[in-house]
Short mmCIF file of C-alpha atoms in Angstrom, two decimals:
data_model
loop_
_atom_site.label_atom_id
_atom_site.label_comp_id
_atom_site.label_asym_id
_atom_site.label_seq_id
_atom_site.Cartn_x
_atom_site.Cartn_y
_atom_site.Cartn_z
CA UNK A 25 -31.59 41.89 -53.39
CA UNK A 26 -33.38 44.75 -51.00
CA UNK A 27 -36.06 44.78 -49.33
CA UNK A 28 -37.86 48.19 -49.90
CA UNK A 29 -37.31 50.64 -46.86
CA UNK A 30 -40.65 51.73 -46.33
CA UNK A 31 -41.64 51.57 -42.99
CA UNK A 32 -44.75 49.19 -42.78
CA UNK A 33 -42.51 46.86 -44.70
CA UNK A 34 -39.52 46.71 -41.97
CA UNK A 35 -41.75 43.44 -40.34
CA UNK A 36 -39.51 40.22 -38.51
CA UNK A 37 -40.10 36.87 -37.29
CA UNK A 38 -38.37 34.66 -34.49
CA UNK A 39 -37.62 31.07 -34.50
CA UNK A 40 -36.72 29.57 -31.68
CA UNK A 41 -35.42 26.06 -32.59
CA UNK A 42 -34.50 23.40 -30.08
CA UNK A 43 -36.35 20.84 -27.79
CA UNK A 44 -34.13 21.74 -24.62
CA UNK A 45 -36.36 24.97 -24.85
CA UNK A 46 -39.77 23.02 -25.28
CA UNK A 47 -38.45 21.00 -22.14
CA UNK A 48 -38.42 23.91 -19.91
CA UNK A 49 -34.74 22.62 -19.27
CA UNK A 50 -33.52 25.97 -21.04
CA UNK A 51 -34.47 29.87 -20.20
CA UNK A 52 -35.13 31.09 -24.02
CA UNK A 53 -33.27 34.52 -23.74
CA UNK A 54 -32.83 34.50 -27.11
CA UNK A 55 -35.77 35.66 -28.62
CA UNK A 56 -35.48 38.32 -26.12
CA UNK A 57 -31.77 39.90 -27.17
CA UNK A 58 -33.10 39.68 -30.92
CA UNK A 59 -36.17 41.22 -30.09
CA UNK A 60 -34.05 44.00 -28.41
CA UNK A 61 -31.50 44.21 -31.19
CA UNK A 62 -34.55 44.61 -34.59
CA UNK A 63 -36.27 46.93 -32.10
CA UNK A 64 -33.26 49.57 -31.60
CA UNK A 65 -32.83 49.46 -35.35
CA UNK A 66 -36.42 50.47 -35.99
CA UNK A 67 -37.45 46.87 -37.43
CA UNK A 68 -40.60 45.04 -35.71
CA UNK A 69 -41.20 41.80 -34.71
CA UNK A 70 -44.36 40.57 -35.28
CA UNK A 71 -44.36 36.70 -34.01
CA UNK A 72 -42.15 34.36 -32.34
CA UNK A 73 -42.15 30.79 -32.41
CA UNK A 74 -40.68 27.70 -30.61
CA UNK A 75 -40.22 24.73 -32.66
CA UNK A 76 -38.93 21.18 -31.54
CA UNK A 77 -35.49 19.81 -33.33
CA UNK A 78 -37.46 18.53 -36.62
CA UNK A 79 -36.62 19.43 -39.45
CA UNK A 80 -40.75 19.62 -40.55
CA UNK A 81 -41.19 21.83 -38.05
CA UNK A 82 -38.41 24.08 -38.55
CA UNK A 83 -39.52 24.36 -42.39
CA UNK A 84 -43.02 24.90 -41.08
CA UNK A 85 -42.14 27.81 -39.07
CA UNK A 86 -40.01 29.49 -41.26
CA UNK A 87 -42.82 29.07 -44.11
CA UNK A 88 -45.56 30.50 -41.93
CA UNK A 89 -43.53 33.41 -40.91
CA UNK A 90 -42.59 34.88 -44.62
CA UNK A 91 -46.37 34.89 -45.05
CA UNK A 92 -46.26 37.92 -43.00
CA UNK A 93 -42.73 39.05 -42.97
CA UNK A 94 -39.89 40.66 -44.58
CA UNK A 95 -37.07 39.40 -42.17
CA UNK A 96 -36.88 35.47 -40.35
CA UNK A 97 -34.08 35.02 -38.06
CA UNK A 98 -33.62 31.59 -36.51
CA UNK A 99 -32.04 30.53 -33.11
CA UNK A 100 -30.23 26.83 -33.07
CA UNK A 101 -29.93 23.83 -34.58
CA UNK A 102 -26.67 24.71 -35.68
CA UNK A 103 -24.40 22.25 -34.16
CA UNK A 104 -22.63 19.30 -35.36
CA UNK A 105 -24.80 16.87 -33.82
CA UNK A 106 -27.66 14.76 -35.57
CA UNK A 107 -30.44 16.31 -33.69
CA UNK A 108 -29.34 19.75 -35.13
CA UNK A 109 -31.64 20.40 -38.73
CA UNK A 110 -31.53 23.72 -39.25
CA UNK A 111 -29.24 23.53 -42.47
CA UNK A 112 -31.00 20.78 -43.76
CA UNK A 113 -34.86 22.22 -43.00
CA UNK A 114 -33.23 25.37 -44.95
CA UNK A 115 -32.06 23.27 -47.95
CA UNK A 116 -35.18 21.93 -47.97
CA UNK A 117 -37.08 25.38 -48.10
CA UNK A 118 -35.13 25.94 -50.54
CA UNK A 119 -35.07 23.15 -52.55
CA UNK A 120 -30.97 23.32 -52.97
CA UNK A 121 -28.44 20.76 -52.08
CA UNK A 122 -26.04 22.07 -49.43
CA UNK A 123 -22.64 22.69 -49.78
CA UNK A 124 -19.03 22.74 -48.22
CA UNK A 125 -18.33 26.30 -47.84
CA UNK A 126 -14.30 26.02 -48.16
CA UNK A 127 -13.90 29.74 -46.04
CA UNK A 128 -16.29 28.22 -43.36
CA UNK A 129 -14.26 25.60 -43.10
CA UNK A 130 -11.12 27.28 -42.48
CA UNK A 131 -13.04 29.54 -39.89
CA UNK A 132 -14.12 26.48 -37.91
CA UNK A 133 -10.19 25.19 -38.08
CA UNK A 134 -8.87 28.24 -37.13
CA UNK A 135 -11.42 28.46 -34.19
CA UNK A 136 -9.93 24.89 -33.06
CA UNK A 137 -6.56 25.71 -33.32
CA UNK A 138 -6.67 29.32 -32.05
CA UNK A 139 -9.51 29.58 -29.62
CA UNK A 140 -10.17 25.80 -28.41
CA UNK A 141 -6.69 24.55 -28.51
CA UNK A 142 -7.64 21.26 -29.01
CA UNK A 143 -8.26 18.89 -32.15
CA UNK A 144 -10.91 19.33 -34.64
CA UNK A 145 -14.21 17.16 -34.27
CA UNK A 146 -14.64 15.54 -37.90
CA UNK A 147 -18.34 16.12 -37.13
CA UNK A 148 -17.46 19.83 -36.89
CA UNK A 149 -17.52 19.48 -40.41
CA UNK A 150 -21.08 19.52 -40.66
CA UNK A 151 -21.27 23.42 -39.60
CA UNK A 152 -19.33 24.26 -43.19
CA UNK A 153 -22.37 23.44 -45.18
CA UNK A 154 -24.66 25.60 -46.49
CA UNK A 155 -27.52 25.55 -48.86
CA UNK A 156 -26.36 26.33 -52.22
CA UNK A 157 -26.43 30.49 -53.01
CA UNK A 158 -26.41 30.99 -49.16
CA UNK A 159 -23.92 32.81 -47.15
CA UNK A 160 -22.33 32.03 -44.15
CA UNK A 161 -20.98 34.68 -41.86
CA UNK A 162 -18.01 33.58 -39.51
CA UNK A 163 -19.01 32.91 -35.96
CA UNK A 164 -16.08 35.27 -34.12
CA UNK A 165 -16.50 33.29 -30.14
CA UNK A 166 -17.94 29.97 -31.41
CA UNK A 167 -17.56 27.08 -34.22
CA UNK A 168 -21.18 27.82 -35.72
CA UNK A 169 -21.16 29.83 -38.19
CA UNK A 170 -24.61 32.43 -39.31
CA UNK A 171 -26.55 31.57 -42.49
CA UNK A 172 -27.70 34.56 -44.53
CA UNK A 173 -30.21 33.64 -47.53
CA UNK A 174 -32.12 35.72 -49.92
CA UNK A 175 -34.98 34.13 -50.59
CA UNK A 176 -38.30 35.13 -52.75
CA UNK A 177 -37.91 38.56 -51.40
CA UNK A 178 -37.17 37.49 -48.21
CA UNK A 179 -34.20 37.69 -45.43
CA UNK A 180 -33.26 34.81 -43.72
CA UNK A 181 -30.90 35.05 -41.00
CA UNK A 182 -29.90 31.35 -39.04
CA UNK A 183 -28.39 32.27 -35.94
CA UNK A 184 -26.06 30.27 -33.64
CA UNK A 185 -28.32 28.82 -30.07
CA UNK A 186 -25.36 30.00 -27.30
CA UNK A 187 -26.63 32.78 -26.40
CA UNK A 188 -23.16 34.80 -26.32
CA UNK A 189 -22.24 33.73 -29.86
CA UNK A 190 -26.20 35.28 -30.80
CA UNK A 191 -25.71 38.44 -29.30
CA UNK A 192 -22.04 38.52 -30.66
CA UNK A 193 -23.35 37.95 -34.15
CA UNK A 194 -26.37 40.01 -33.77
CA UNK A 195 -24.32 43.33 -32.74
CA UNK A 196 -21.33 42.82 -34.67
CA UNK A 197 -22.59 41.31 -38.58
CA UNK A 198 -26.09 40.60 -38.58
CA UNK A 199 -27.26 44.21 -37.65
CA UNK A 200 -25.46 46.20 -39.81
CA UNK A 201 -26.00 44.20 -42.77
CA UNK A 202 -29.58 44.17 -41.99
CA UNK A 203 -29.07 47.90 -41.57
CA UNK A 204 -27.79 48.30 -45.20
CA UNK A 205 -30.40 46.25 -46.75
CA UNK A 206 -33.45 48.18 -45.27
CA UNK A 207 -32.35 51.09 -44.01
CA UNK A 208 -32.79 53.45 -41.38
CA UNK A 209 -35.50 53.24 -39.00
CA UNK A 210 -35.49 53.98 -35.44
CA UNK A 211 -38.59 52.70 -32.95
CA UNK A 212 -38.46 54.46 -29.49
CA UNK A 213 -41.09 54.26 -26.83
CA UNK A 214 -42.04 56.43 -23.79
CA UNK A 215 -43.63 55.54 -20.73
CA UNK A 216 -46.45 57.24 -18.20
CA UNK A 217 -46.70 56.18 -14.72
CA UNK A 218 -50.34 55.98 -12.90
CA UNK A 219 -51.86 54.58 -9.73
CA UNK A 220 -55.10 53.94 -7.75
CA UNK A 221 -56.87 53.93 -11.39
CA UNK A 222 -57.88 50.38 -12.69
CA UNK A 223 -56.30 49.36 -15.86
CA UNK A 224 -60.35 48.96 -17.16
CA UNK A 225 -61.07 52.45 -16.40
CA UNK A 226 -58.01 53.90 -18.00
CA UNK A 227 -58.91 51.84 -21.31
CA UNK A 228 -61.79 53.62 -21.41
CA UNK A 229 -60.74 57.23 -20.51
CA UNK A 230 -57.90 57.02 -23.46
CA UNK A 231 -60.08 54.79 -26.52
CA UNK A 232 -60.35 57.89 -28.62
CA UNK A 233 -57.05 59.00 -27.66
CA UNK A 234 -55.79 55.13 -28.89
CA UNK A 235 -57.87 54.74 -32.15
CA UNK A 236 -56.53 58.25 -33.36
CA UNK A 237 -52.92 57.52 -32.80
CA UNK A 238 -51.18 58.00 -35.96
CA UNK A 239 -49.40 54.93 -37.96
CA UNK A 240 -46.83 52.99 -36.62
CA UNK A 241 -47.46 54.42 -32.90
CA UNK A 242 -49.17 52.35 -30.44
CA UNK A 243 -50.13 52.55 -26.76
CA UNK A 244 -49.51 49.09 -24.51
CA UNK A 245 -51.48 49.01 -20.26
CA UNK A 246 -48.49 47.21 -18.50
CA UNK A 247 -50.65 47.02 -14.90
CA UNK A 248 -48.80 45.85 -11.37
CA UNK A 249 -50.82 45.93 -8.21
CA UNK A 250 -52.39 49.73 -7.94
CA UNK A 251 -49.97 51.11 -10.60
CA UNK A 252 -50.42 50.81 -14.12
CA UNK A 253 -47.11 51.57 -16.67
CA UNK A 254 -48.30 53.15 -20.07
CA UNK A 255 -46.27 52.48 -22.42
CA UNK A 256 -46.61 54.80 -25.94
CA UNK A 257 -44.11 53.38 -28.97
CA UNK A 258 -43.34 54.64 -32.56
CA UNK A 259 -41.82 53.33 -35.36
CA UNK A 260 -40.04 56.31 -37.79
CA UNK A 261 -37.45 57.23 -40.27
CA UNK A 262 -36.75 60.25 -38.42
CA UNK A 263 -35.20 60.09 -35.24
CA UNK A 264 -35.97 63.52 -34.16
CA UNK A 265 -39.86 63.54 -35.82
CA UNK A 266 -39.94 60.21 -33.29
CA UNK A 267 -38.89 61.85 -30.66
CA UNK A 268 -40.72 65.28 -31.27
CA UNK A 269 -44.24 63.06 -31.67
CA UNK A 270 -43.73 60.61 -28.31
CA UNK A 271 -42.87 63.76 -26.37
CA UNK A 272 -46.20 65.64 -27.95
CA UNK A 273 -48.19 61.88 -27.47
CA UNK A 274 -47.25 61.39 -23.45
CA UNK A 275 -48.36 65.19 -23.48
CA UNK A 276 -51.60 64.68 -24.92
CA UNK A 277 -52.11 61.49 -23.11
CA UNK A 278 -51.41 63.03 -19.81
CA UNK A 279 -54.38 65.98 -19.93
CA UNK A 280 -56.71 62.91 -20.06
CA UNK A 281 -55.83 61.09 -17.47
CA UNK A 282 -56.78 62.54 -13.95
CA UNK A 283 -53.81 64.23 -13.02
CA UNK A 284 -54.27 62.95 -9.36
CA UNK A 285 -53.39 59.68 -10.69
CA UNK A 286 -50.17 60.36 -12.42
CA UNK A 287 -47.04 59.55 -10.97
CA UNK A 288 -43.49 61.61 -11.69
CA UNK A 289 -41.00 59.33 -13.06
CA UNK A 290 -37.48 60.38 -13.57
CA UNK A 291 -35.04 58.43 -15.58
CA UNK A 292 -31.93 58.30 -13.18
CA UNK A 293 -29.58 56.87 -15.30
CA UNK A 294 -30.22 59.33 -18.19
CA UNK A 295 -30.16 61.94 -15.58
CA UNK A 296 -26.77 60.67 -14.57
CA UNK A 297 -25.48 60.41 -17.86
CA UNK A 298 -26.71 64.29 -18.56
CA UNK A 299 -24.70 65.06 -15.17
CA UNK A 300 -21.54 63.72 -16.56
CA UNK A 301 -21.52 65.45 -19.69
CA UNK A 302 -21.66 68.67 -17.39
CA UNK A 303 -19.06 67.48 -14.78
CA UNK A 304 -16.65 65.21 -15.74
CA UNK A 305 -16.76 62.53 -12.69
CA UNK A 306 -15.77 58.82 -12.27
CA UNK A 307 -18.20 56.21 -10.26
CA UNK A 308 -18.51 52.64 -8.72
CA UNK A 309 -20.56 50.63 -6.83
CA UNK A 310 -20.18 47.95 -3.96
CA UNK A 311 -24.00 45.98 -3.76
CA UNK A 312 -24.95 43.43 -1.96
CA UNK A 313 -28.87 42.59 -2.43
CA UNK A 314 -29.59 44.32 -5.18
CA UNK A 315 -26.52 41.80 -6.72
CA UNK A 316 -25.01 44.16 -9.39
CA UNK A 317 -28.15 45.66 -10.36
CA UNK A 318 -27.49 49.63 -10.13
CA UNK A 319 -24.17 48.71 -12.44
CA UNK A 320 -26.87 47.25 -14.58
CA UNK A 321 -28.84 50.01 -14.77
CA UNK A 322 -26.13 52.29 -15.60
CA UNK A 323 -24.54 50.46 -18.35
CA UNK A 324 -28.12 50.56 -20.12
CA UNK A 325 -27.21 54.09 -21.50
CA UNK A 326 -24.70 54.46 -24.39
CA UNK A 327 -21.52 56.39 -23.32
CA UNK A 328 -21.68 55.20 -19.68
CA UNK A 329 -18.24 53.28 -19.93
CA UNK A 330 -17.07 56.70 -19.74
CA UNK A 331 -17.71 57.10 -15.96
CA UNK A 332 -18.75 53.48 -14.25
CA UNK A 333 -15.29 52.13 -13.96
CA UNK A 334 -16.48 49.07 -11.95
CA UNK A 335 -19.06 47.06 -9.92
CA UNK A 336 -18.52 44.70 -7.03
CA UNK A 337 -21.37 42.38 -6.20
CA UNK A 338 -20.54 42.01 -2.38
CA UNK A 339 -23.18 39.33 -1.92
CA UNK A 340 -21.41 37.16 0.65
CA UNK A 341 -19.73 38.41 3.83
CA UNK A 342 -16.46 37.14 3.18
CA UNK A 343 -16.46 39.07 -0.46
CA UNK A 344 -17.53 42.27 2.18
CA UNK A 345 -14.58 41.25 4.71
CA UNK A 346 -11.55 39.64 2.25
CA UNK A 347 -12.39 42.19 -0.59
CA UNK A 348 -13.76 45.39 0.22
CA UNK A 349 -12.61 45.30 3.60
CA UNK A 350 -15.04 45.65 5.96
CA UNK A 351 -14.11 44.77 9.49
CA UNK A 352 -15.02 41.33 10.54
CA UNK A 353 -15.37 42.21 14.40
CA UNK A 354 -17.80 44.68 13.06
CA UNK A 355 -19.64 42.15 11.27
CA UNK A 356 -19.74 39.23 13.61
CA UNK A 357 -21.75 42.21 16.47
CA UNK A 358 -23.83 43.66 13.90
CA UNK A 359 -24.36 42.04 11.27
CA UNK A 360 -24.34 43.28 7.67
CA UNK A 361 -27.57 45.05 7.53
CA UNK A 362 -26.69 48.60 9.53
CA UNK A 363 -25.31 51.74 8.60
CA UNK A 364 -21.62 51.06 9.07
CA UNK A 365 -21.58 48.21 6.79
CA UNK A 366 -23.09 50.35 4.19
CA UNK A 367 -20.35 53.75 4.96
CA UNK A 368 -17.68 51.53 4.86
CA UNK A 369 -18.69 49.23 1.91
CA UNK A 370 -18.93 52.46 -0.12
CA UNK A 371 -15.81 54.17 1.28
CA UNK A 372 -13.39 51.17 0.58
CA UNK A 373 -15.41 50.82 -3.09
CA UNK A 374 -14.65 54.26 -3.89
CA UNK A 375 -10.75 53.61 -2.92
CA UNK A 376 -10.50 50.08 -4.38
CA UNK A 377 -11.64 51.66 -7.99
CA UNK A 378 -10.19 54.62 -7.21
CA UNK A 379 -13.49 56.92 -8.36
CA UNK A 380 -14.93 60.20 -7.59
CA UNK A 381 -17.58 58.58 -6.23
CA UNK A 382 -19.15 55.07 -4.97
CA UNK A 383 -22.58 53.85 -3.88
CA UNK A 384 -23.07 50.72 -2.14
CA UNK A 385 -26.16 48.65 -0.68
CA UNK A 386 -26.99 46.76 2.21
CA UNK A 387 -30.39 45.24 3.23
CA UNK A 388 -32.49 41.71 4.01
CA UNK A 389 -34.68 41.58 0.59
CA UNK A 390 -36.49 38.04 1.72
CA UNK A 391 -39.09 37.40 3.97
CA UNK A 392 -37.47 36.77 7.32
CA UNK A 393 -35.24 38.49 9.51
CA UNK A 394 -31.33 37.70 8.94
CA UNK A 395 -29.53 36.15 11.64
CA UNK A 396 -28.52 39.17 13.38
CA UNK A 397 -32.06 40.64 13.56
CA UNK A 398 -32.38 42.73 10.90
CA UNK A 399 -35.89 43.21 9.82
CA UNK A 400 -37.10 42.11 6.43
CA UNK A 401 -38.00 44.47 3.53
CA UNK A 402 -35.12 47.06 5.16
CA UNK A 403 -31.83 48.06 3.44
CA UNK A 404 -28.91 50.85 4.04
CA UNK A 405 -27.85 52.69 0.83
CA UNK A 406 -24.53 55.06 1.10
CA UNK A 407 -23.08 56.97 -1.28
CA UNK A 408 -19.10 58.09 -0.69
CA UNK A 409 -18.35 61.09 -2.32
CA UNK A 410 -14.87 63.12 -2.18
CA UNK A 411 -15.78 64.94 1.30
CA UNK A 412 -18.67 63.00 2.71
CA UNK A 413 -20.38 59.23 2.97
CA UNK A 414 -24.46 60.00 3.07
CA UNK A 415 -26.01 56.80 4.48
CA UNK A 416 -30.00 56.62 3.66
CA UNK A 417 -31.91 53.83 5.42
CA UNK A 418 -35.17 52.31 3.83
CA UNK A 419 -38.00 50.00 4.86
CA UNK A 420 -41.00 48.55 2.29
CA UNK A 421 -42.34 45.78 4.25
CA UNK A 422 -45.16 45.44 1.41
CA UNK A 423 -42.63 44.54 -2.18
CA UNK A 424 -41.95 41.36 -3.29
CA UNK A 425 -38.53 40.56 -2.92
CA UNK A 426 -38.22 41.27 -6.78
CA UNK A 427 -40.01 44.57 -6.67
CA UNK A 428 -38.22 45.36 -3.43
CA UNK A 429 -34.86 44.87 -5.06
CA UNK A 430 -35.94 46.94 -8.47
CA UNK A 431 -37.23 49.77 -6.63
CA UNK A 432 -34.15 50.55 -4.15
CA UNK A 433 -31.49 49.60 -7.18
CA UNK A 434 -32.87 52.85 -8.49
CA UNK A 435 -33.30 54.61 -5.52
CA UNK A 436 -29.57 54.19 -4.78
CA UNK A 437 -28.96 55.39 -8.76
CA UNK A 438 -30.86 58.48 -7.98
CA UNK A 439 -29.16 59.15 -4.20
CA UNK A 440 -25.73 58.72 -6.36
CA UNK A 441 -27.15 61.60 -8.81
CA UNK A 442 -28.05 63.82 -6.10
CA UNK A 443 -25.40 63.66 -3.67
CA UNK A 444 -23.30 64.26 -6.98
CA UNK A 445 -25.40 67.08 -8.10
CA UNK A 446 -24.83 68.49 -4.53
CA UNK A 447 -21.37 68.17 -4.20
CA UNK A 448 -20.56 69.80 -7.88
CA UNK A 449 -22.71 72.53 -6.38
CA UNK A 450 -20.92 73.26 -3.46
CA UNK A 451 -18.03 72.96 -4.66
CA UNK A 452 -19.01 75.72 -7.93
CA UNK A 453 -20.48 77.92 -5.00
CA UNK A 454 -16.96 77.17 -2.92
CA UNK A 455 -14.97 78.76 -5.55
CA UNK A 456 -17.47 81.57 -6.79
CA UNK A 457 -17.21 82.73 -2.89
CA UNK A 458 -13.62 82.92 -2.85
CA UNK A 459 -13.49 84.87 -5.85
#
């Protein structure tokens, strides 16, 4: 079976299974990841659901969602416990007995045997049946294994509820057999920046604007405080027509809106990437309180394996004293929070990884002074490159600690750009001189 490849037709649903989740004793992240994953391979999700460990519910769910959709995927009740139903709410969709898939079975042995090292639960049987004319698709880092069904012009996907065996799955079998089935599609998204212009006032400026945007493109008012994040999205077969029509869109959008009120907006880590394909460089970071997330940043843009080589989340003083180095003497007068801390932290970062450059942070993100004085709200970020260590200090006493953290993890990714930007420059200038 295939489902046709138009694009209107390329429409999922998510079912969150499990009672843990219902609870509020588990985060769903799940939902999120698959989101994520359908999204980058220009299929949208039109509804997600939560549904308690029955299998009525389960059934329920999955019925209601291929009212509207092409593609179901489900999250959980795949374990060999009694409260998991997913196999049996699917045989009962489907009105087919389930099954003893005999390769399933061998996966899950093998998993024991190889993986787990220890004996086989005979319950573990349970996760080698399927609903008859199902298939299962071996589970790589867990015992579960995926269900794939073909139903009444449908997809059904039931998906493992660990988290790393879902994304495993997800990137590794589910997409690109999704991928065949419905083929290409690509949904991308731009965004605008504006401030000190209410998110009410901005609806109306850009109605006309939003009810003539073309098919498949849609404009979303993310507000925060004075600031308001526009955010324009397309769906498309055409990668480069996507592109081409966002770029054109934000254009458009961006002659309405009083230009007072828009605010540049650089993408750092695409502008570091783009740096790196011009001068090949290697990089690293030492961070304390923004805990790992300018490596996080980074590794959001394919190809950047080819220059982060590591991260160390310096969070406690020992890890900044027994690891990186940092001189305790120095520590027990000053503190963390000062401008020597942050040199040396990105000195010894750039020597333990051994990379062109490092960047490294240093700061009190909560709302009271540490115990050495340091103010709240204030932070050091350095940068060590192969002739220099810049140190920057900053101080936003009005950010959350959340907002504080976001906003200087990209500041340092952009002080990392620069001061490598500069020092390709002088360098290139270095050499034209002596020539």
């Amino acid at each position: 079976m295939s489902i046709a490849s138009d694009i209107q037709l390329r429409k999922a649903a998510v079912v969150i299974i499990g009672d843990e989740v219902l609870l509020g004793e588990t985060l769903d992240s799940n939902s999120g990841e698959i989101c994520r994953q359908l999204l980058a391979n220009g299929i949208l999700v039109g509804n997600i659901t939560t549904v308690s460990d029955s299998k009525k519910a389960i059934v329920a769910a999955i019925q209601y969602a291929m009212q509207e959709h092409n593609i179901i995927i489900t999250s959980g009740g795949l374990g060999p416990t009694l409260d998991d139903k997913t196999r049996d709410a699917m045989a009962e969709l489907l009105n087919l007995p389930l099954i003893e898939h005999v390769e399933a079975l061998e996966w899950i042995q093998n998993y024991f045997k190889k993986e787990a090292k220890r004996p086989m639960n005979q319950l573990n049987n349970k996760q080698a049946l399927v609903p008859k004319g199902s298939q299962p698709i071996q589970n790589e880092v867990g015992t579960a294994p995926a269900i794939w069904t073909e139903f009444k012009e449908k997809i059904i996907v039931n998906l493992p509820g660990v988290p790393s065996e879902l994304q495993h799955a997800l990137e590794n079998t589910i997409m690109p057999k999704l991928q065949k089935q419905v083929g290409d599609g690509y949904f991308r998204f731009v965004y605008v920046y504006t401030e000190n212009i209410p998110e009410s006032e901005l609806a109306v400026k850009l109605q006309d604007f939003e009810e003539s945007l073309p098919e498949h493109y849609s404009l979303a008012y993310l507000p925060n405080k004075r600031k308001v994040k526009l955010r324009l999205s397309g769906l498309a077969k055409n990668q480069d027509e996507l592109q081409d029509n966002l770029k054109k869109l934000s254009e458009d959008l961006m002659k309405i809106v009083p230009s007072a009120s828009i605010i540049p907006f650089e993408n750092w880590e695409e502008k570091l990437a783009s740096l790196h394909k011009e001068n090949s460089f290697t990089i690293s970071s030492a961070e304390s309180f923004t805990s790992g997330r300018i490596a996080n940043l980074i590794t959001t843009v394919s190809g950047s394996s080819m220059y982060l080589k590591g991260a160390l989340v310096a969070y406690d003083k020992k890890v900044k004293t027994d690891i990186l180095g940092i001189s305790e003497n120095l520590i027990n007068q000053k503190g963390v929070v000062n401008e020597e801390v942050a040199k040396n932290m990105a000195i010894n970062c750039r020597k333990m990884f051994s990379t062109d450059f490092a960047v490294s942070t240093t700061g009190v993100a909560g709302s009271e002074k540490d115990e050495h004085g340091a103010d709240p709200k204030t932070a050091y970020i350095a940068v060590a490159t192969p002739t220099e260590t810049k140190i920057f200090f900053f101080e936003k006493p009005g950010l959350s600690r959340k907002d504080f953290t976001e906003t200087l993890a990209q500041k340092g990714i952009e002080l990392l750009h620069n001061s490598i930007k500069d020092y390709f420059q002088k360098n290139n200038n270095h050499e034209n001189s002596e020539e």
